C-alpha cells in the first residue's frame, strides 16, 4: 500500500507543474477514537494526538486534489492487556472551497487505506480500506501563508461479502448485485495546520 501511496504522490507532483496553486500543510491535532465490539469482546483505541501532512493541488476554480498522511501513536486495550499501537491513514481525495477571500470554508472527501500496527506485546498488523469526510476553513494570512482548521471522520471499512443475482418474473427480468461493508471503528479528527502556498 505504501508503494501505491508513493505512486499517487509522484503523479500528483507531476500534475502540480500545471497547477494554479499548490499547498503544503503540516498538520497537528487530536483523534477521538472508539471501541470495536465483536460478539462481546472489545478492543478499545485510546484518544491521542495526531500529526501528518497534506499536499493539495488546485486543478480548477475552488477545486483541489489532495493526498494526505495522518498518524497517531496511541494504546489499544482488551479485557486482558493494553498494547502500544500506531494508527496511520493514507488518503487521496478532493477538496471543494466555497468562497474566495481571507476566510475560505471547505469540505472534502477521500479514499485510501488505514494501517494498524501493534508496537508492544506482539507484532499484529492490519490494513483496511478506508474513506474520509471532512470540513473546515482556511484562514489566509497572506498570499503565501495561512492556517487550516479542520475536522474529519475517518472510516475504516471491513469487507463483509458480495453477491450477484438474476431473476425472471411476471414484471420482466433483471440482474442486480451488491457489496457489503461495515465500519468497525470511527476516528474523529480535530486539528490545525500551517498552509504554505506556492502559486504560478
Coordinates of C-alpha atoms in Angstrom, one line a residue:
X1 CA 0.0 0.0 0.0
X2 CA 2.9 2.4 0.7
X3 CA 4.0 1.9 -3.0
X4 CA 0.6 2.9 -4.2
X5 CA 0.6 6.0 -1.9
X6 CA 4.1 7.0 -3.2
X7 CA 3.0 6.5 -6.8
X8 CA 0.0 8.8 -6.2
X9 CA 2.3 11.3 -4.6
X10 CA 4.6 11.3 -7.7
X11 CA 1.6 11.6 -10.0
X12 CA 0.2 14.5 -8.1
X13 CA 3.6 16.1 -8.0
X14 CA 3.8 15.9 -11.8
X15 CA 0.3 17.4 -12.1
X16 CA 1.5 20.2 -9.8
X17 CA 3.6 21.6 -12.6
X18 CA 0.5 22.8 -14.3
X19 CA -1.5 23.8 -11.1
X20 CA -2.8 27.2 -10.3
X21 CA -1.9 26.8 -6.6
X22 CA 0.0 24.2 -4.6
X23 CA -0.4 24.0 -0.8
X24 CA 1.9 22.1 1.6
X25 CA 0.4 21.7 5.0
X26 CA 2.0 20.1 8.0
X27 CA -0.9 19.3 10.5
X28 CA -1.3 18.6 14.2
X29 CA -4.4 17.7 16.1
X30 CA -6.2 15.2 18.2
X31 CA -8.1 12.0 17.4
X32 CA -11.1 10.8 19.3
X33 CA -11.3 7.0 18.5
X34 CA -13.7 4.4 19.6
X35 CA -14.2 0.8 20.6
X36 CA -14.5 -2.3 18.4
X37 CA -17.1 -4.6 19.8
X38 CA -17.0 -8.1 18.3
X39 CA -19.5 -10.5 19.8
X40 CA -19.0 -9.3 23.3
X41 CA -15.2 -9.0 23.0
X42 CA -13.9 -5.4 22.6
X43 CA -10.8 -3.6 21.5
X44 CA -10.7 0.0 22.7
X45 CA -8.4 2.5 20.9
X46 CA -7.4 5.4 23.2
X47 CA -7.8 9.1 22.1
X48 CA -4.5 10.7 21.3
X49 CA -2.6 13.4 19.4
X50 CA -2.2 13.1 15.6
X51 CA 0.3 14.5 13.2
X52 CA 0.9 14.4 9.4
X53 CA 0.9 16.4 6.3
X54 CA -1.1 17.3 3.2
X55 CA -0.2 18.1 -0.4
X56 CA -3.0 20.0 -2.2
X57 CA -3.0 20.8 -5.9
X58 CA -5.6 23.1 -7.4
X59 CA -6.9 21.8 -10.7
X60 CA -10.0 24.0 -11.2
X61 CA -11.6 27.1 -9.6
X62 CA -12.3 26.2 -5.9
X63 CA -11.3 22.5 -6.5
X64 CA -8.2 20.7 -5.2
X65 CA -6.8 17.2 -5.5
X66 CA -5.3 16.2 -2.2
X67 CA -3.0 13.5 -0.8
X68 CA -2.6 13.1 2.9
X69 CA -0.9 11.2 5.6
X70 CA -2.0 11.1 9.3
X71 CA -0.6 9.1 12.2
X72 CA -1.3 8.8 15.9
X73 CA 0.7 6.7 18.4
X74 CA -1.7 5.5 20.9
X75 CA -2.7 2.5 23.0
X76 CA -5.3 -0.2 22.5
X77 CA -6.8 -2.3 25.2
X78 CA -8.8 -5.5 25.6
X79 CA -10.0 -7.4 28.7
X80 CA -6.6 -8.9 29.1
X81 CA -3.9 -6.4 28.1
X82 CA -3.0 -2.9 26.9
X83 CA -0.6 -2.5 24.0
X84 CA 1.1 0.3 22.2
X85 CA -0.5 0.9 18.8
X86 CA 0.2 3.1 15.8
X87 CA -2.6 4.1 13.5
X88 CA -1.9 5.5 10.0
X89 CA -4.2 6.8 7.3
X90 CA -3.1 7.2 3.7
X91 CA -5.7 9.1 1.7
X92 CA -6.3 10.6 -1.7
X93 CA -9.3 13.0 -2.0
X94 CA -11.0 16.0 -3.4
X95 CA -11.5 19.3 -1.6
X96 CA -14.1 21.9 -2.6
X97 CA -13.8 25.5 -1.5
X98 CA -16.9 27.7 -1.1
X99 CA -15.6 31.2 -1.4
X100 CA -12.6 33.4 -2.2
X101 CA -11.1 35.8 0.3
X102 CA -9.4 35.7 3.7
X103 CA -11.6 33.0 5.2
X104 CA -12.3 30.1 2.9
X105 CA -14.7 27.3 4.1
X106 CA -14.3 23.9 2.5
X107 CA -15.5 20.3 2.5
X108 CA -13.6 17.2 1.4
X109 CA -14.0 13.5 0.7
X110 CA -11.2 11.0 0.5
X111 CA -10.4 7.3 -0.1
X112 CA -7.4 5.2 0.8
X113 CA -6.2 2.8 3.4
X114 CA -5.7 2.7 7.2
X115 CA -2.9 0.7 8.9
X116 CA -2.9 -0.6 12.5
X117 CA 0.4 -1.7 13.9
X118 CA 0.9 -3.3 17.3
X119 CA 4.2 -2.0 18.8
X120 CA 4.3 -3.9 22.1
X121 CA 3.2 -7.3 23.3
X122 CA 3.2 -8.7 19.8
X123 CA 3.6 -7.8 16.1
X124 CA 0.0 -7.8 14.7
X125 CA -0.6 -5.6 11.7
X126 CA -3.7 -4.9 9.7
X127 CA -4.6 -2.9 6.5
X128 CA -8.2 -1.8 5.9
X129 CA -9.7 0.1 3.0
X130 CA -10.9 3.5 4.4
X131 CA -12.9 6.6 3.5
X132 CA -13.0 10.0 5.0
X133 CA -15.3 13.1 5.0
X134 CA -14.3 16.4 6.4
X135 CA -14.9 20.1 6.6
X136 CA -13.1 23.2 7.8
X137 CA -11.8 26.6 6.9
X138 CA -8.6 28.1 5.6
X139 CA -7.5 31.4 7.1
X140 CA -5.2 33.1 4.6
X141 CA -2.8 35.5 6.3
X142 CA -1.1 36.4 3.1
X143 CA -0.7 35.1 -0.5
X144 CA 1.9 32.6 0.8
X145 CA 0.9 31.6 4.3
X146 CA -2.3 30.6 6.1
X147 CA -3.9 28.4 8.7
X148 CA -6.1 25.4 8.1
X149 CA -8.6 24.4 10.7
X150 CA -10.3 21.0 10.1
X151 CA -12.4 18.2 11.3
X152 CA -12.5 14.7 9.7
X153 CA -14.3 11.5 10.2
X154 CA -12.1 8.6 9.1
X155 CA -14.0 5.4 8.4
X156 CA -12.1 2.1 8.1
X157 CA -14.2 -0.5 6.2
X158 CA -14.3 -4.2 6.6
X159 CA -15.5 -6.2 3.6
X160 CA -18.5 -8.4 4.5
X161 CA -19.2 -10.1 1.2
X162 CA -20.5 -9.6 -2.3
X163 CA -23.4 -11.0 -4.3
X164 CA -24.8 -11.1 -7.8
X165 CA -28.1 -12.5 -8.9
X166 CA -30.6 -12.5 -11.8
X167 CA -34.2 -13.3 -12.0
X168 CA -37.2 -13.6 -14.3
X169 CA -40.7 -12.8 -13.2
X170 CA -44.1 -11.5 -14.4
X171 CA -42.7 -8.0 -14.5
X172 CA -39.7 -8.9 -16.6
X173 CA -36.2 -10.0 -16.0
X174 CA -33.3 -8.3 -14.3
X175 CA -30.0 -8.6 -12.6
X176 CA -28.6 -7.0 -9.5
X177 CA -25.5 -7.1 -7.3
X178 CA -24.1 -5.6 -4.2
X179 CA -21.1 -5.4 -1.9
X180 CA -21.4 -5.1 1.9
X181 CA -19.0 -3.3 4.2
X182 CA -19.1 -2.4 7.9
X183 CA -17.3 0.3 9.8
X184 CA -15.7 -1.4 12.9
X185 CA -14.4 1.9 14.4
X186 CA -14.7 5.6 13.7
X187 CA -11.8 8.1 14.1
X188 CA -12.9 11.7 14.6
X189 CA -10.0 14.1 14.0
X190 CA -9.8 17.8 15.1
X191 CA -6.8 19.8 14.2
X192 CA -4.9 22.7 12.5
X193 CA -2.1 23.1 10.0
X194 CA 0.2 25.7 8.6
X195 CA -0.5 26.3 4.9
X196 CA 2.5 27.1 2.7
X197 CA 1.2 28.2 -0.7
X198 CA 3.1 28.0 -4.0
X199 CA 1.5 29.9 -6.8
X200 CA 2.2 30.1 -10.6

